[in-house]
PDB file of C-alpha atoms in Angstrom:
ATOM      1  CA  UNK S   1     106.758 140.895  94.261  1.00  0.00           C
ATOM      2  CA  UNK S   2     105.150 143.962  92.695  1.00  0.00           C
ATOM      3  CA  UNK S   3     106.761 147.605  92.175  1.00  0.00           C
ATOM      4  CA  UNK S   4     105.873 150.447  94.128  1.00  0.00           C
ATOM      5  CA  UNK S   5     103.075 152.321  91.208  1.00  0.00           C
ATOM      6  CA  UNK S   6     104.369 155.643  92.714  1.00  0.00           C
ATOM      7  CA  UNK S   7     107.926 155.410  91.016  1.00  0.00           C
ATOM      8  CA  UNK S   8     106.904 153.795  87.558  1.00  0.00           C
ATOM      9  CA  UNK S   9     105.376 155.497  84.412  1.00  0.00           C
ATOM     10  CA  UNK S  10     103.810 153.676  81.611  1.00  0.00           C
ATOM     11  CA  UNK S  11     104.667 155.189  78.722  1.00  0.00           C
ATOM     12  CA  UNK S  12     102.640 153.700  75.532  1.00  0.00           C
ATOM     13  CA  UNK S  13     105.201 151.723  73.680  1.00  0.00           C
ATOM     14  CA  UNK S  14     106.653 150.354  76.276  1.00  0.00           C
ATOM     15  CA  UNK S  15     108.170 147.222  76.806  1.00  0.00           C
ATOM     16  CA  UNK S  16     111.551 144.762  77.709  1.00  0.00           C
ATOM     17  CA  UNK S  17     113.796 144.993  74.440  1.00  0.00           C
ATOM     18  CA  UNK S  18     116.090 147.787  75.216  1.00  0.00           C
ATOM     19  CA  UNK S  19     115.767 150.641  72.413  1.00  0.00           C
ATOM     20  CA  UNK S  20     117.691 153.615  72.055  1.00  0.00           C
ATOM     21  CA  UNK S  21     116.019 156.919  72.812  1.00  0.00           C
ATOM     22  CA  UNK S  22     113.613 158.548  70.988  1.00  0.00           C
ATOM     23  CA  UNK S  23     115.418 161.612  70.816  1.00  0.00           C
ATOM     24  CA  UNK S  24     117.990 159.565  69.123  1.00  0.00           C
ATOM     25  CA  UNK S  25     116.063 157.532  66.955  1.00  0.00           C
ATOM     26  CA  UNK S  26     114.448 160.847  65.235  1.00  0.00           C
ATOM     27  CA  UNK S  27     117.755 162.966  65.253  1.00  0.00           C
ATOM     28  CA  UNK S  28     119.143 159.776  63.017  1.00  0.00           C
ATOM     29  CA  UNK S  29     116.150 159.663  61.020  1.00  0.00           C
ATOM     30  CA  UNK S  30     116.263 163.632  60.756  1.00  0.00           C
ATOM     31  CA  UNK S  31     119.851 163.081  59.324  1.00  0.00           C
ATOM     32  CA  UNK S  32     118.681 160.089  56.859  1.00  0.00           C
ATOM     33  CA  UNK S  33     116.192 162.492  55.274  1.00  0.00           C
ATOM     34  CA  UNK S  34     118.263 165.466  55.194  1.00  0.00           C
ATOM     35  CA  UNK S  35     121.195 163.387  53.338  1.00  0.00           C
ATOM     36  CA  UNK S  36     118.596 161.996  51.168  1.00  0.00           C
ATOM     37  CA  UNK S  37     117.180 165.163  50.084  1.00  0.00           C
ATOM     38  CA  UNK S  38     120.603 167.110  49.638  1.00  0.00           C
ATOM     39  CA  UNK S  39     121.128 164.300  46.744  1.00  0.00           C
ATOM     40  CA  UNK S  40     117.554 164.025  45.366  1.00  0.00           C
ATOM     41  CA  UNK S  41     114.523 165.144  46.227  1.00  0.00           C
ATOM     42  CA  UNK S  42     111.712 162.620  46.211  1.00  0.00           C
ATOM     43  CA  UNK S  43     108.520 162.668  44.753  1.00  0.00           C
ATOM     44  CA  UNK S  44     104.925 160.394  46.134  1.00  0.00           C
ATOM     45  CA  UNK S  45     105.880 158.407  43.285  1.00  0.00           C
ATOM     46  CA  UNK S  46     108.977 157.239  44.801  1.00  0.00           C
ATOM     47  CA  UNK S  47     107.605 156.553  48.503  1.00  0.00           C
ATOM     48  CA  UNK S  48     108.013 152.781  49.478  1.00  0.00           C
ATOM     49  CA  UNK S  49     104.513 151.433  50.785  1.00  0.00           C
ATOM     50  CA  UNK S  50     104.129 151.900  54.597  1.00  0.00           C
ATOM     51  CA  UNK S  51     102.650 149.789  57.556  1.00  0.00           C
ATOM     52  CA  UNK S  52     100.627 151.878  59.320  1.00  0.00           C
ATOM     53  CA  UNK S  53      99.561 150.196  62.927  1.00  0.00           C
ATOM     54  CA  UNK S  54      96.719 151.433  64.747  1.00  0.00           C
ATOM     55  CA  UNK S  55      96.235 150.519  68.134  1.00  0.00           C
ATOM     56  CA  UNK S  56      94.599 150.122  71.432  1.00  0.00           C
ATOM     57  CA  UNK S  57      97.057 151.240  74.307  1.00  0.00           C
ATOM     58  CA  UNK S  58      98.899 148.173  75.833  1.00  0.00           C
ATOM     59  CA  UNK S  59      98.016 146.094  73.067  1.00  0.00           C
ATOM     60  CA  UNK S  60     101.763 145.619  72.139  1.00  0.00           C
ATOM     61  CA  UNK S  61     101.957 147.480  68.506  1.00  0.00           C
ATOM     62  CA  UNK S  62     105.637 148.548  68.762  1.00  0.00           C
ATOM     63  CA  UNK S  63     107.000 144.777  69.754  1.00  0.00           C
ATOM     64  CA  UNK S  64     104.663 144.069  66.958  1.00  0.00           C
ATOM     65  CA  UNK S  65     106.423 146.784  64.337  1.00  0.00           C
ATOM     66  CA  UNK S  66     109.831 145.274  65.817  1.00  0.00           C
ATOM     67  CA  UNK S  67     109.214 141.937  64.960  1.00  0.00           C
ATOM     68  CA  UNK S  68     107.683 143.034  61.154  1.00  0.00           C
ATOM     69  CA  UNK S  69     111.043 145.215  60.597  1.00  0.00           C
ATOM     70  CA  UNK S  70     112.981 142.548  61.319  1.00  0.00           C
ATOM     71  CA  UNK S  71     110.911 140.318  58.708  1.00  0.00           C
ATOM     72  CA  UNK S  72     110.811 143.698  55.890  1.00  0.00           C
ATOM     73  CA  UNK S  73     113.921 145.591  56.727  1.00  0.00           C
ATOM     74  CA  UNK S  74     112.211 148.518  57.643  1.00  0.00           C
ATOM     75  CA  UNK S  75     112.908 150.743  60.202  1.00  0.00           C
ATOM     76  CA  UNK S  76     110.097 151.680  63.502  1.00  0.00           C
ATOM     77  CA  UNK S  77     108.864 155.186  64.000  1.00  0.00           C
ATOM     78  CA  UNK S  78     106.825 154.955  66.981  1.00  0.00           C
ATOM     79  CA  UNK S  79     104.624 158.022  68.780  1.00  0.00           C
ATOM     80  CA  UNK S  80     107.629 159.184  70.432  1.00  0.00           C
ATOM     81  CA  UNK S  81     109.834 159.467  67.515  1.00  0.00           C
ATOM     82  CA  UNK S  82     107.207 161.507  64.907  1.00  0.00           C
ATOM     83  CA  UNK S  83     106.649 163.615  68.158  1.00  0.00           C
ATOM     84  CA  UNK S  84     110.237 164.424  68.363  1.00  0.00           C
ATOM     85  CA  UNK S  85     110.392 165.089  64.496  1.00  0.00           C
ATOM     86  CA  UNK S  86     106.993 167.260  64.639  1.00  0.00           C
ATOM     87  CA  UNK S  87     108.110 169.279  67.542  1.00  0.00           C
ATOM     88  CA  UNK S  88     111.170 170.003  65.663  1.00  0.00           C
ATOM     89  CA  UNK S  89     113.425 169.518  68.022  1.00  0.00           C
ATOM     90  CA  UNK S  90     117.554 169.508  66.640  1.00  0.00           C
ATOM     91  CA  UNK S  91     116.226 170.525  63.365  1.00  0.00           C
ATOM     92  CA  UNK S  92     118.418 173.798  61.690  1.00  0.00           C
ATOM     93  CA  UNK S  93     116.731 176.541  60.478  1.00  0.00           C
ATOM     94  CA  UNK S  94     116.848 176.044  56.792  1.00  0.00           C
ATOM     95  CA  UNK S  95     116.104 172.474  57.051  1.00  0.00           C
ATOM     96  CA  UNK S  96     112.877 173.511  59.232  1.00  0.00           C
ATOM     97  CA  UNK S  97     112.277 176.045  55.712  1.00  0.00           C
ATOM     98  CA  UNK S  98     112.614 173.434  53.682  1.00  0.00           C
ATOM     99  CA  UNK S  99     110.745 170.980  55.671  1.00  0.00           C
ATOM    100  CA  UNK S 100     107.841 173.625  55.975  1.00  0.00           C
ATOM    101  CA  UNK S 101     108.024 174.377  52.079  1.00  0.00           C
ATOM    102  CA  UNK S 102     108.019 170.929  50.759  1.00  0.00           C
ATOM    103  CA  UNK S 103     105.159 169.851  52.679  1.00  0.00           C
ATOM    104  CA  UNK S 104     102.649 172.689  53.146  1.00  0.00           C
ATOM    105  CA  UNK S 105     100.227 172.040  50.178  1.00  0.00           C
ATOM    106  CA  UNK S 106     100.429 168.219  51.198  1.00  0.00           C
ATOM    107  CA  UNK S 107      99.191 169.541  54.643  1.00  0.00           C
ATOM    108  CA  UNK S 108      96.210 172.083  53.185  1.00  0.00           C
ATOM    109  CA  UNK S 109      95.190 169.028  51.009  1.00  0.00           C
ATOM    110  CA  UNK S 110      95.057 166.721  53.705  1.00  0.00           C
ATOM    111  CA  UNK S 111      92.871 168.799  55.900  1.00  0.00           C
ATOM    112  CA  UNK S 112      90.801 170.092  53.200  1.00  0.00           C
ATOM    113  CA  UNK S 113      90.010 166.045  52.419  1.00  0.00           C
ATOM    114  CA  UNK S 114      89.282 165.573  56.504  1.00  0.00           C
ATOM    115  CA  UNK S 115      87.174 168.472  57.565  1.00  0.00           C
ATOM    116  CA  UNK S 116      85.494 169.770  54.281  1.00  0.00           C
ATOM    117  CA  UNK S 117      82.269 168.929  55.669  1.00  0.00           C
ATOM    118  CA  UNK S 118      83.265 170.468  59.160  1.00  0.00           C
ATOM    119  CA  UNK S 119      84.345 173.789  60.648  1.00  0.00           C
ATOM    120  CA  UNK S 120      87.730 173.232  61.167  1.00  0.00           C
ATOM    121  CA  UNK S 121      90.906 175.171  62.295  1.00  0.00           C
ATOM    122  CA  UNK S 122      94.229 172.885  62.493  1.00  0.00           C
ATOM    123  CA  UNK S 123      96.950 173.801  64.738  1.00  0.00           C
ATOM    124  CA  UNK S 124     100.624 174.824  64.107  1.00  0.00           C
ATOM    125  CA  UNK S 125     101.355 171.338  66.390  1.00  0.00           C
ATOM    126  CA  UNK S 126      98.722 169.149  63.950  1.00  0.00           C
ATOM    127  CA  UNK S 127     100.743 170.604  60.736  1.00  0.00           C
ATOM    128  CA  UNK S 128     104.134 169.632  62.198  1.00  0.00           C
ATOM    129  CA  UNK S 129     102.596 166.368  62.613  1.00  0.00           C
ATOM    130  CA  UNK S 130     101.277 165.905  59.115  1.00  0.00           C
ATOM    131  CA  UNK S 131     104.949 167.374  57.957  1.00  0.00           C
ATOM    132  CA  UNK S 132     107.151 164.856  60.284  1.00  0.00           C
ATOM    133  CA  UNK S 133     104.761 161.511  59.147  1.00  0.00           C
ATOM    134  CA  UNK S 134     105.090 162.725  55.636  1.00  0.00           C
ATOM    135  CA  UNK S 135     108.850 163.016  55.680  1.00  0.00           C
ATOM    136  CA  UNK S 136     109.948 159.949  57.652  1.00  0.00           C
ATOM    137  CA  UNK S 137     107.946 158.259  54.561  1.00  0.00           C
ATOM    138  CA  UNK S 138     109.298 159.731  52.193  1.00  0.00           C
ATOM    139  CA  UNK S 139     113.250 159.665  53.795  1.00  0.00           C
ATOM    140  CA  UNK S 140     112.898 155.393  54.007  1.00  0.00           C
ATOM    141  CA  UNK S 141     110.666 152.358  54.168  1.00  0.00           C
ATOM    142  CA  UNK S 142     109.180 152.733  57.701  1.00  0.00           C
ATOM    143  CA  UNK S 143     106.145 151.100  59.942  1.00  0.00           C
ATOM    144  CA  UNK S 144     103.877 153.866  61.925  1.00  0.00           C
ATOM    145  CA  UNK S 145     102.904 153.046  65.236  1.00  0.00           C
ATOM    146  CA  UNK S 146     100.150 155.140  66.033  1.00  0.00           C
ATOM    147  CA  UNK S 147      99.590 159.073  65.754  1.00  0.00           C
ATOM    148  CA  UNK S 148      96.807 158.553  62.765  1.00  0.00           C
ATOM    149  CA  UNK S 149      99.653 158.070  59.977  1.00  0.00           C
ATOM    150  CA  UNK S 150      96.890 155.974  58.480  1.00  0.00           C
ATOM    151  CA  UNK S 151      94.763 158.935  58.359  1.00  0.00           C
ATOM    152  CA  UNK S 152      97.735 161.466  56.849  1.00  0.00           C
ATOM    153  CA  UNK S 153      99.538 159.096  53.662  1.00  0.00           C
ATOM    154  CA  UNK S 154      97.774 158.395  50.816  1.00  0.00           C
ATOM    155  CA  UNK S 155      95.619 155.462  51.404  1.00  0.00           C
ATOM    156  CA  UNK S 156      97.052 153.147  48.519  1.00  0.00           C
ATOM    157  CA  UNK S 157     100.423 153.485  50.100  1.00  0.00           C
ATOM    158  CA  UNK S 158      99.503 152.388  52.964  1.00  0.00           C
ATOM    159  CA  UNK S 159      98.672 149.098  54.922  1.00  0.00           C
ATOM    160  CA  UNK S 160      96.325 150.007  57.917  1.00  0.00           C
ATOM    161  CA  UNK S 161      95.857 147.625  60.026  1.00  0.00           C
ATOM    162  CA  UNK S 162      94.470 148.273  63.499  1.00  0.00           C
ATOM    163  CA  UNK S 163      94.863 145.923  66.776  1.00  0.00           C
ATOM    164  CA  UNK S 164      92.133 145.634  69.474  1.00  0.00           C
ATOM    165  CA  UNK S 165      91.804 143.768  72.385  1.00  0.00           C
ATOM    166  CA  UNK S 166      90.065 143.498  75.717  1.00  0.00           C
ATOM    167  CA  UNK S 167      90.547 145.812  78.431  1.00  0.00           C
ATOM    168  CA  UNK S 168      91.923 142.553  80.627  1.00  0.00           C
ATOM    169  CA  UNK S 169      93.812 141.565  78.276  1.00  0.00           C
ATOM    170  CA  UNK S 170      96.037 145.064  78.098  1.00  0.00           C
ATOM    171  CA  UNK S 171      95.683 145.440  82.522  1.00  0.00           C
ATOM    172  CA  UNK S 172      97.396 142.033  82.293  1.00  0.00           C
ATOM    173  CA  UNK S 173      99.663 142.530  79.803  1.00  0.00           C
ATOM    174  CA  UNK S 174     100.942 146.184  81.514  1.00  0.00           C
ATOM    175  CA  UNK S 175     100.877 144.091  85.019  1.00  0.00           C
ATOM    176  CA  UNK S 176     103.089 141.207  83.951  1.00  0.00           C
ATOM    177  CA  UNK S 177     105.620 144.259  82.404  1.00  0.00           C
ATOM    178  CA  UNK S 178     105.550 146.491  84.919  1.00  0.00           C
ATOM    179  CA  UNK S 179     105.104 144.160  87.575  1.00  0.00           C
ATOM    180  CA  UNK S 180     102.568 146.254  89.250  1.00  0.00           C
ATOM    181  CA  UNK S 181      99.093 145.511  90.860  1.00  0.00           C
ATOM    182  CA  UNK S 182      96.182 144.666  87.835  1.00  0.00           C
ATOM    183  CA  UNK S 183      94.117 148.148  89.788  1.00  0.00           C
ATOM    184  CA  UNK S 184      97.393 150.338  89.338  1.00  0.00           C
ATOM    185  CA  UNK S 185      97.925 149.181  85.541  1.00  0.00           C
ATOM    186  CA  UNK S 186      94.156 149.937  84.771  1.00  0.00           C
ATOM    187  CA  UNK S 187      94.661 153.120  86.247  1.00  0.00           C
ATOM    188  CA  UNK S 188      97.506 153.944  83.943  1.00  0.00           C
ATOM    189  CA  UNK S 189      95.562 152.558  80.700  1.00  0.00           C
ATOM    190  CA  UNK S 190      92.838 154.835  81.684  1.00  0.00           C
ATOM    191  CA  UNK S 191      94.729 157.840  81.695  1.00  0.00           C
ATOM    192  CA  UNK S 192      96.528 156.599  78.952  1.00  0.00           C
ATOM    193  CA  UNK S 193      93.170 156.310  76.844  1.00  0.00           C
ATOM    194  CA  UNK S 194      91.959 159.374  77.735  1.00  0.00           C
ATOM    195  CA  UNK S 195      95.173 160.774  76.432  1.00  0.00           C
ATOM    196  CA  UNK S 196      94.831 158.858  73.428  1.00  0.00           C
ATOM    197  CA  UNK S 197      91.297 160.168  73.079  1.00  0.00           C
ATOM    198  CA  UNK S 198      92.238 164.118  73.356  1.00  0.00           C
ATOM    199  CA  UNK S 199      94.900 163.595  70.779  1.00  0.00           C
ATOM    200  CA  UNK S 200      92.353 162.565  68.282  1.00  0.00           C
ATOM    201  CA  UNK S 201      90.073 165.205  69.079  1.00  0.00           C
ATOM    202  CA  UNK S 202      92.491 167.829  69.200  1.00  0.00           C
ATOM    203  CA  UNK S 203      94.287 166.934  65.887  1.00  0.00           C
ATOM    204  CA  UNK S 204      91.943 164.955  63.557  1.00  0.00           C
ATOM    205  CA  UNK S 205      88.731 166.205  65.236  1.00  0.00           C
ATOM    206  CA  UNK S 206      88.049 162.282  65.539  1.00  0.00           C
ATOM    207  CA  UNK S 207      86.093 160.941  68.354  1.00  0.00           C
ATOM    208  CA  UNK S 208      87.125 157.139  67.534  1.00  0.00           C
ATOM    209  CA  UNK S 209      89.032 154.935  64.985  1.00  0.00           C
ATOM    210  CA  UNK S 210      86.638 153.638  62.645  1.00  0.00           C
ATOM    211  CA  UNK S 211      86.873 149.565  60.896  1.00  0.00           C
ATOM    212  CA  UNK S 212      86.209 151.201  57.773  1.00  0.00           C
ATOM    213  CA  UNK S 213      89.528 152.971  58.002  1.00  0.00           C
ATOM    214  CA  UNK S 214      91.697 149.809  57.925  1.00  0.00           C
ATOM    215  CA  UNK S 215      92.806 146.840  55.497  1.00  0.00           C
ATOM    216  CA  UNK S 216      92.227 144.626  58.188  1.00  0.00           C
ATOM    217  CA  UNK S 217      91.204 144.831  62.271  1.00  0.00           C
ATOM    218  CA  UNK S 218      93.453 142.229  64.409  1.00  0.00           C
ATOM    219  CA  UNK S 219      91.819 141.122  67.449  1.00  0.00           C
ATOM    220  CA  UNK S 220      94.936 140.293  69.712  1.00  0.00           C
ATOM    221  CA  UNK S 221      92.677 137.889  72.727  1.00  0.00           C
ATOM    222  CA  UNK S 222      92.315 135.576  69.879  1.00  0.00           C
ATOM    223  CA  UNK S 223      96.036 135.109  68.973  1.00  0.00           C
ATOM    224  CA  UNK S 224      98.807 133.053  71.487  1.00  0.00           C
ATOM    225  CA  UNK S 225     101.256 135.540  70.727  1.00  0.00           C
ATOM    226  CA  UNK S 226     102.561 138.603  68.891  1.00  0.00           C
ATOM    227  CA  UNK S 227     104.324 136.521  65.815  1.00  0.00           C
ATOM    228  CA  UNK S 228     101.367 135.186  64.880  1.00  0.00           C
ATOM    229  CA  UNK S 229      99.672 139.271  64.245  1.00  0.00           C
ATOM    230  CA  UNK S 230     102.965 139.713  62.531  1.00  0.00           C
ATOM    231  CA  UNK S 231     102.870 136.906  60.276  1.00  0.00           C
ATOM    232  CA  UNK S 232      98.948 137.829  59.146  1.00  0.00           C
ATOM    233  CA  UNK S 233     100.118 141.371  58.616  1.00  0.00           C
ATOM    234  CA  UNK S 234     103.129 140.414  56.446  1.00  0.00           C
ATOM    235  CA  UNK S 235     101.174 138.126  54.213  1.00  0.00           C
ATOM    236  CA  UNK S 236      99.193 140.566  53.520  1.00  0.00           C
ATOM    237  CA  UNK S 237     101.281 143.543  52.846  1.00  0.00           C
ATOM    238  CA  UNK S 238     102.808 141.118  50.291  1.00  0.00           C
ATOM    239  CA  UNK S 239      99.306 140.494  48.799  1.00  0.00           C
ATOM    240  CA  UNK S 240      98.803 144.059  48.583  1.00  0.00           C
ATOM    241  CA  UNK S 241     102.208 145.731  47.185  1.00  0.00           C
ATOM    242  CA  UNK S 242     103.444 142.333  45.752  1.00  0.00           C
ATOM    243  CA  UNK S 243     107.405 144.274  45.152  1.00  0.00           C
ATOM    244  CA  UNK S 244     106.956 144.241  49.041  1.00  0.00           C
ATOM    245  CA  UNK S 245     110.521 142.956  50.966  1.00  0.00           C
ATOM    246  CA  UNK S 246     110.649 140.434  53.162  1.00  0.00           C
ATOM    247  CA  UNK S 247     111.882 137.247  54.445  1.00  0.00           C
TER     248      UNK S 247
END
């Protein structure tokens, strides 16, 4: 039996474990990196290395990030959560000072790396963004789901890693979740992709994701299931930061 498509929303990132909101993921995270700073400011230095996970809608990244925290004892900041953060929401005014202050030339320095070959003017929303990815890093060992945090940290921070699949393989996979018709979840991934597609436009003036970007490109059709990604992907975040956690 199949849901009525008219009262469901996908909403990339979903999926069945139960979460709590986004709104109260970020306002925790917000508190981390406020309590953090209060004591000690942090410098790049002092950043623990990042998983940064690049993705296809539907693919399944977040379960993915899920099942690496629970291997590195890192904590999840999905697309929904740096949103949150970047839009500023429950944020005081001299933390949004501070905030602003600490990571301004960061922001100039990133853009002037990105588009020094382009005309480009970056929004007040795209330097919130760069702000918010910067800070979550910097307030705790965390794993990016999407929102080009690959693109903003400094690359040998980072493990990019970037998951592709088929277009049948994410109708099914949205279906099955959603329990909706394969036409009505194809429907959603397409206006989810064209979403996707605007955002990158809009804030990194990029028209697609690029191999070359990435430590490694996962192509999910080939794998039985999710653990298996996660495995390849802790291996080699160990190989490349070898003080990496994990279990």
């Amino acid at each position: 039996m199949t849901i009525n498509p008219a009262n469901i929303k996908y909403v990339p990132g979903m999926y069945a474990k139960k979460r709590p909101s986004a709104s109260q993921m970020a306002n925790n995270y917000i508190r981390d990196w406020q309590t953090r700073h209060k004591k000690k400011g942090l410098t790049p230095a002092q950043r623990q290395p990042a998983i940064c996970l690049s993705r296809k809608i539907g693919v399944g990244a977040l379960e993915l990030a899920d099942l690496l925290a629970e291997r590195l004892g890192y904590r999840v900041a999905d697309r929904e959560i740096i949103e949150h953060i970047a839009n500023k929401a429950d944020l005081s005014e001299p933390t949004v000072a501070y905030y602003d202050e600490r990571y301004a030339d960061r922001v100039d320095e990133l853009m002037s790396f990105l588009f020094r070959a382009k005309a480009f003017v970056m929004s007040d929303y795209a330097r919130n963004l760069v702000s918010a990815i910067f800070s979550l890093a910097d307030s705790a060992p965390t794993i990016f789901v999407g929102r080009g945090a690959h693109l903003v940290l400094p690359r040998e921070s980072v493990l990019a890693v970037r998951l592709i699949c088929a277009k049948s393989y994410r109708v099914a996979r949205l279906a099955r979740m959603l329990q909706i018709e394969p036409e009505f979840a194809a429907k959603e991934l397409d206006q989810a992709d064209k979403l996707q597609r605007n955002f990158f436009k809009k804030v990194y003036n990029a028209k697609d994701a690029s191999p070359y970007e990435f430590d490694m490109v996962i192509n999910c059709d080939h794998l039985p299931e999710l653990s298996c990604a996660a495995d390849i992907i802790h291996t080699a975040f160990k190989c490349k930061f070898e003080d990496a956690p994990g279990k």
